[in-house]
Amino acid sequence: MALHVDINDPKISIEPESTRSVELKVDIPEDSHARTKDVGITMIIKGKIMADAGEVGKPADSTAKLLEWSKIPAEKKEAYRNVVVKVQSGAINTRMYQLPNAYIVDYYEDFNDQEGTGLFTLVLKQMKNKLSGVMISGGFTD
Amino acid sequence: MGYRLNVDGDSKIELKEDALTQVQFLSVTPKSGNARATDFGMGVKIWGKINFSLGAELEDSTVTMANWAITPSDQAACYRKAVLQVIAAGQVVREYTFPNAFVVGYDEELDDENGVGKFCLHIRQKKDLNPKVELKGGFEASE
């Protein structure tokens, strides 16, 4: 299973060697009487922060660009980006998620003295007035 | 013990023993009540696997389910009839029928450790139509 994370405008591609998991959550308020308009679509991407043993000064992955994105203020256009995540297994695209107006809710980087690599956690949400732009597909070959 | 889920609609959702792993029926009222509340919700939570079909030969019902979860509230398609069966030893132990179910929460996760993904679907009957919910059980299962 391989996860391809592509973020566009401006572009960030997270290498499949780095990504570990993707989670998509769709929630409406827990106490609702019927289906509501108040829908939240959240995506959580986790992965490794690696070091390149081959060449000093050259990053092994593009995770540092996520950190750059996370500090962009809300006034700027670049705070919202087009995110496409593809999950491939056995030459099949199990899932393709498209969040065309995603913004960062939370971004964490964790390091400890046991793993050898760091761990990033990227929590994204689709802008609420653009929920209709979210696309979920799967079960197709390239 | 196996579980089977059937959801009606333009694009049907059919998930069987090979995909579903766990189910929970919930009948819940507000915790702060002084007496039995009129405001109660009935639904089920269903956990399962996202199995990909080798060669993409079979249609993946979980994609349809994920799209049901993002259907906006102004469309008729967000309410669907859902039937969940719990089957053991040739018998239907439980059959829950929700004629007007909507999605309260949907969660799916895919990672590089398990090989297949997993999902959790939480659906609920539209509250004013609670009397239409049918709970049955103890009859012979079809193959």
CSV table of C-alpha atoms in Angstrom, one decimal:
chain,number,residue,atom,x,y,z
A,1,MET,CA,0.0,0.0,0.0
A,2,ALA,CA,1.4,3.4,-0.9
A,3,LEU,CA,0.1,6.8,-0.2
A,4,HIS,CA,0.7,9.7,-2.5
A,5,VAL,CA,0.0,13.1,-1.1
A,6,ASP,CA,-0.1,16.0,-3.6
A,7,ILE,CA,-0.8,19.6,-2.5
A,8,ASN,CA,-1.2,22.2,-5.2
A,9,ASP,CA,-1.0,26.0,-5.4
A,10,PRO,CA,1.7,26.2,-4.3
A,11,LYS,CA,2.9,22.6,-4.8
A,12,ILE,CA,4.1,20.2,-2.1
A,13,SER,CA,4.5,16.5,-2.9
A,14,ILE,CA,5.1,14.3,0.1
A,15,GLU,CA,7.1,11.2,-0.9
A,16,PRO,CA,5.3,7.8,-0.5
A,17,GLU,CA,8.4,6.7,1.6
A,18,SER,CA,7.4,9.3,4.1
A,19,THR,CA,3.6,9.0,4.4
A,20,ARG,CA,2.1,6.4,6.8
A,21,SER,CA,-1.6,6.9,7.0
A,22,VAL,CA,-4.5,8.9,5.9
A,23,GLU,CA,-7.9,9.3,7.7
A,24,LEU,CA,-11.0,11.0,6.4
A,25,LYS,CA,-13.7,12.0,8.8
A,26,VAL,CA,-17.2,13.3,8.0
A,27,ASP,CA,-19.2,14.6,10.9
A,28,ILE,CA,-22.4,16.4,11.7
A,29,PRO,CA,-23.3,17.4,15.3
A,30,GLU,CA,-23.7,14.3,17.4
A,31,ASP,CA,-27.2,15.3,18.8
A,32,SER,CA,-28.8,16.3,15.4
A,33,HIS,CA,-32.4,15.2,14.8
A,34,ALA,CA,-31.9,14.9,11.0
A,35,ARG,CA,-29.2,15.5,8.4
A,36,THR,CA,-27.9,19.0,8.8
A,37,LYS,CA,-25.9,21.5,6.7
A,38,ASP,CA,-23.3,21.7,9.4
A,39,VAL,CA,-20.9,19.1,8.0
A,40,GLY,CA,-17.3,19.0,8.8
A,41,ILE,CA,-14.9,17.1,6.5
A,42,THR,CA,-11.5,16.5,8.1
A,43,MET,CA,-8.5,14.8,6.8
A,44,ILE,CA,-5.6,13.6,9.0
A,45,ILE,CA,-2.3,12.7,7.3
A,46,LYS,CA,0.5,11.1,9.3
A,47,GLY,CA,4.0,10.3,8.2
A,48,LYS,CA,7.7,10.2,8.9
A,49,ILE,CA,10.2,13.0,9.0
A,50,MET,CA,13.4,11.4,7.7
A,51,ALA,CA,17.0,12.4,7.3
A,52,ASP,CA,19.1,11.7,4.3
A,53,ALA,CA,22.2,9.7,5.2
A,54,GLY,CA,23.6,10.1,1.7
A,55,GLU,CA,24.0,13.8,1.4
A,56,VAL,CA,24.4,16.3,4.2
A,57,GLY,CA,22.3,19.5,3.8
A,58,LYS,CA,19.8,17.8,1.4
A,59,PRO,CA,16.4,17.0,2.9
A,60,ALA,CA,15.2,13.4,2.5
A,61,ASP,CA,11.6,14.4,2.2
A,62,SER,CA,9.4,17.5,1.6
A,63,THR,CA,7.8,17.6,5.1
A,64,ALA,CA,9.6,20.9,6.0
A,65,LYS,CA,7.3,22.5,3.4
A,66,LEU,CA,4.3,21.5,5.5
A,67,LEU,CA,5.7,23.4,8.4
A,68,GLU,CA,6.0,26.4,6.1
A,69,TRP,CA,2.4,26.0,5.0
A,70,SER,CA,1.2,25.8,8.6
A,71,LYS,CA,2.5,29.2,9.5
A,72,ILE,CA,0.8,31.1,6.6
A,73,PRO,CA,-1.8,33.5,8.1
A,74,ALA,CA,-5.5,33.3,7.1
A,75,GLU,CA,-5.3,36.6,5.1
A,76,LYS,CA,-3.2,35.0,2.4
A,77,LYS,CA,-4.5,33.0,-0.5
A,78,GLU,CA,-1.9,30.3,0.0
A,79,ALA,CA,-3.5,29.2,3.3
A,80,TYR,CA,-6.0,27.3,1.2
A,81,ARG,CA,-4.7,24.7,-1.1
A,82,ASN,CA,-5.9,21.9,-3.4
A,83,VAL,CA,-5.1,18.5,-1.8
A,84,VAL,CA,-5.2,15.2,-3.6
A,85,VAL,CA,-4.4,12.0,-1.8
A,86,LYS,CA,-4.2,8.6,-3.6
A,87,VAL,CA,-4.0,5.3,-1.9
A,88,GLN,CA,-2.6,2.5,-4.2
A,89,SER,CA,-2.5,-1.2,-3.5
A,90,GLY,CA,-2.1,-4.1,-5.9
A,91,ALA,CA,-2.0,-1.7,-8.8
A,92,ILE,CA,-5.5,-0.5,-7.8
A,93,ASN,CA,-6.3,3.0,-6.6
A,94,THR,CA,-8.3,2.0,-3.5
A,95,ARG,CA,-9.0,5.7,-2.8
A,96,MET,CA,-8.6,9.1,-4.3
A,97,TYR,CA,-9.6,12.0,-2.1
A,98,GLN,CA,-9.7,15.6,-3.5
A,99,LEU,CA,-10.1,18.5,-1.1
A,100,PRO,CA,-9.9,21.6,-3.4
A,101,ASN,CA,-10.0,24.2,-0.7
A,102,ALA,CA,-8.2,22.6,2.3
A,103,TYR,CA,-6.7,24.6,5.2
A,104,ILE,CA,-4.6,23.5,8.1
A,105,VAL,CA,-6.4,23.1,11.4
A,106,ASP,CA,-3.4,21.6,13.2
A,107,TYR,CA,0.1,20.6,12.4
A,108,TYR,CA,2.4,18.7,14.8
A,109,GLU,CA,5.9,17.4,14.5
A,110,ASP,CA,7.0,14.9,17.2
A,111,PHE,CA,10.5,13.6,17.8
A,112,ASN,CA,11.7,11.2,20.5
A,113,ASP,CA,14.9,9.2,21.2
A,114,GLN,CA,13.5,5.8,20.2
A,115,GLU,CA,12.1,6.0,16.7
A,116,GLY,CA,15.0,7.4,14.8
A,117,THR,CA,12.6,9.3,12.6
A,118,GLY,CA,10.2,12.1,13.4
A,119,LEU,CA,6.5,12.0,13.0
A,120,PHE,CA,4.3,14.6,11.4
A,121,THR,CA,0.5,14.9,11.9
A,122,LEU,CA,-1.3,17.2,9.4
A,123,VAL,CA,-5.0,17.9,10.2
A,124,LEU,CA,-6.8,19.5,7.3
A,125,LYS,CA,-10.4,20.7,6.8
A,126,GLN,CA,-12.2,21.6,3.7
A,127,MET,CA,-13.5,25.2,3.7
A,128,LYS,CA,-17.2,24.8,4.9
A,129,ASN,CA,-18.8,26.9,2.1
A,130,LYS,CA,-17.0,24.7,-0.5
A,131,LEU,CA,-18.0,21.3,0.7
A,132,SER,CA,-19.5,20.3,-2.6
A,133,GLY,CA,-16.0,20.4,-4.1
A,134,VAL,CA,-14.9,17.3,-2.1
A,135,MET,CA,-14.5,14.2,-4.3
A,136,ILE,CA,-14.1,10.6,-3.1
A,137,SER,CA,-13.4,7.9,-5.7
A,138,GLY,CA,-11.8,4.5,-5.7
A,139,GLY,CA,-11.5,1.1,-7.3
A,140,PHE,CA,-9.9,2.1,-10.5
A,141,THR,CA,-6.6,1.5,-12.3
A,142,ASP,CA,-4.4,4.3,-13.7
B,1,MET,CA,-20.9,-14.3,13.7
B,2,GLY,CA,-21.3,-12.3,10.5
B,3,TYR,CA,-22.9,-9.0,9.6
B,4,ARG,CA,-24.6,-7.9,6.4
B,5,LEU,CA,-25.5,-4.3,5.5
B,6,ASN,CA,-27.8,-3.3,2.7
B,7,VAL,CA,-28.6,0.3,1.9
B,8,ASP,CA,-31.1,1.3,-0.8
B,9,GLY,CA,-30.8,4.2,-3.1
B,10,ASP,CA,-29.6,5.1,-6.6
B,11,SER,CA,-26.3,3.4,-5.9
B,12,LYS,CA,-26.8,0.5,-3.5
B,13,ILE,CA,-24.4,-0.3,-0.7
B,14,GLU,CA,-24.0,-4.0,0.0
B,15,LEU,CA,-21.4,-5.1,2.5
B,16,LYS,CA,-21.1,-8.6,3.8
B,17,GLU,CA,-19.2,-10.8,6.2
B,18,ASP,CA,-15.9,-10.3,4.4
B,19,ALA,CA,-15.9,-6.6,5.0
B,20,LEU,CA,-17.8,-5.9,8.2
B,21,THR,CA,-16.1,-6.6,11.6
B,22,GLN,CA,-18.2,-5.1,14.3
B,23,VAL,CA,-21.6,-3.5,14.9
B,24,GLN,CA,-23.3,-1.6,17.7
B,25,PHE,CA,-27.0,-0.7,18.1
B,26,LEU,CA,-27.6,2.6,20.0
B,27,SER,CA,-30.7,3.9,21.5
B,28,VAL,CA,-29.7,7.1,23.3
B,29,THR,CA,-31.4,9.9,25.2
B,30,PRO,CA,-29.9,13.0,26.8
B,31,LYS,CA,-27.8,12.2,29.9
B,32,SER,CA,-29.2,15.2,31.8
B,33,GLY,CA,-32.8,14.2,31.8
B,34,ASN,CA,-35.0,14.0,34.9
B,35,ALA,CA,-37.3,11.4,33.4
B,36,ARG,CA,-37.5,9.4,30.2
B,37,ALA,CA,-37.0,11.9,27.4
B,38,THR,CA,-39.0,12.2,24.2
B,39,ASP,CA,-35.8,13.2,22.5
B,40,PHE,CA,-34.1,9.9,21.6
B,41,GLY,CA,-32.0,8.8,18.8
B,42,MET,CA,-31.8,5.3,17.3
B,43,GLY,CA,-29.0,4.1,15.1
B,44,VAL,CA,-26.1,1.8,14.5
B,45,LYS,CA,-22.4,2.1,14.3
B,46,ILE,CA,-20.7,-0.3,11.9
B,47,TRP,CA,-17.0,-1.0,11.6
B,48,GLY,CA,-15.4,-2.7,8.7
B,49,LYS,CA,-12.6,-3.1,6.3
B,50,ILE,CA,-11.9,-1.3,3.0
B,51,ASN,CA,-11.0,-4.3,0.8
B,52,PHE,CA,-9.7,-3.4,-2.6
B,53,SER,CA,-10.8,-5.7,-5.4
B,54,LEU,CA,-7.9,-7.3,-7.3
B,55,GLY,CA,-7.9,-6.1,-10.9
B,56,ALA,CA,-10.8,-3.7,-9.9
B,57,GLU,CA,-13.3,-6.3,-11.0
B,58,LEU,CA,-15.8,-5.7,-8.3
B,59,GLU,CA,-17.3,-2.3,-7.4
B,60,ASP,CA,-16.2,-1.1,-4.0
B,61,SER,CA,-19.3,-0.4,-1.9
B,62,THR,CA,-17.3,1.6,0.6
B,63,VAL,CA,-16.7,4.3,-2.0
B,64,THR,CA,-20.5,4.7,-2.3
B,65,MET,CA,-20.7,4.8,1.4
B,66,ALA,CA,-18.1,7.5,1.7
B,67,ASN,CA,-20.1,9.5,-0.9
B,68,TRP,CA,-23.3,9.0,1.0
B,69,ALA,CA,-21.5,10.6,4.0
B,70,ILE,CA,-20.7,13.8,2.1
B,71,THR,CA,-24.2,14.1,0.5
B,72,PRO,CA,-25.6,17.6,1.4
B,73,SER,CA,-28.7,17.8,3.6
B,74,ASP,CA,-30.8,19.5,0.9
B,75,GLN,CA,-30.8,16.4,-1.2
B,76,ALA,CA,-33.3,13.5,-0.9
B,77,ALA,CA,-30.4,11.0,-1.3
B,78,CYS,CA,-29.1,11.7,2.2
B,79,TYR,CA,-31.9,9.7,3.7
B,80,ARG,CA,-31.8,6.0,2.7
B,81,LYS,CA,-33.2,2.7,3.9
B,82,ALA,CA,-30.6,0.7,5.7
B,83,VAL,CA,-31.0,-2.9,6.8
B,84,LEU,CA,-28.4,-4.5,9.1
B,85,GLN,CA,-28.4,-8.2,9.9
B,86,VAL,CA,-26.4,-10.1,12.5
B,87,ILE,CA,-26.1,-13.7,11.5
B,88,ALA,CA,-24.8,-16.8,13.4
B,89,ALA,CA,-25.4,-20.5,13.0
B,90,GLY,CA,-27.8,-20.1,10.1
B,91,GLN,CA,-30.0,-17.7,12.0
B,92,VAL,CA,-30.6,-14.0,11.8
B,93,VAL,CA,-30.0,-13.1,15.5
B,94,ARG,CA,-30.9,-9.5,14.8
B,95,GLU,CA,-32.3,-7.5,11.9
B,96,TYR,CA,-32.4,-3.7,12.3
B,97,THR,CA,-34.3,-1.8,9.6
B,98,PHE,CA,-34.0,2.0,9.5
B,99,PRO,CA,-36.3,3.3,6.7
B,100,ASN,CA,-35.0,6.9,6.9
B,101,ALA,CA,-31.4,6.7,7.9
B,102,PHE,CA,-28.9,9.6,7.6
B,103,VAL,CA,-25.1,9.7,8.3
B,104,VAL,CA,-24.1,11.2,11.6
B,105,GLY,CA,-20.4,10.4,11.3
B,106,TYR,CA,-18.1,8.5,8.9
B,107,ASP,CA,-14.5,7.8,9.4
B,108,GLU,CA,-12.1,5.9,7.2
B,109,GLU,CA,-8.4,5.3,7.6
B,110,LEU,CA,-5.8,3.7,5.3
B,111,ASP,CA,-2.2,3.1,6.3
B,112,ASP,CA,0.9,1.3,5.3
B,113,GLU,CA,0.8,-1.3,8.1
B,114,ASN,CA,-2.6,-3.2,7.7
B,115,GLY,CA,-2.7,-3.7,4.0
B,116,VAL,CA,-6.4,-2.8,3.9
B,117,GLY,CA,-8.1,0.2,5.2
B,118,LYS,CA,-10.8,0.4,7.9
B,119,PHE,CA,-14.0,2.5,8.3
B,120,CYS,CA,-16.6,3.4,10.9
B,121,LEU,CA,-20.1,4.4,9.9
B,122,HIS,CA,-22.6,5.9,12.3
B,123,ILE,CA,-26.1,6.2,11.0
B,124,ARG,CA,-29.3,7.3,12.7
B,125,GLN,CA,-33.1,7.2,11.9
B,126,LYS,CA,-34.6,10.6,11.4
B,127,LYS,CA,-35.9,11.3,14.9
B,128,ASP,CA,-39.5,12.1,14.1
B,129,LEU,CA,-39.8,8.8,12.2
B,130,ASN,CA,-38.4,6.7,15.0
B,131,PRO,CA,-41.6,4.5,15.2
B,132,LYS,CA,-40.8,3.2,11.7
B,133,VAL,CA,-37.7,1.5,12.9
B,134,GLU,CA,-38.1,-2.3,12.9
B,135,LEU,CA,-36.1,-4.6,15.2
B,136,LYS,CA,-36.5,-8.3,14.4
B,137,GLY,CA,-34.6,-11.5,14.9
B,138,GLY,CA,-34.6,-15.2,15.4
B,139,PHE,CA,-35.5,-16.4,11.9
B,140,GLU,CA,-33.7,-18.4,9.3
B,141,ALA,CA,-31.0,-16.7,7.3
B,142,SER,CA,-30.8,-16.8,3.5
B,143,GLU,CA,-27.5,-18.0,2.0
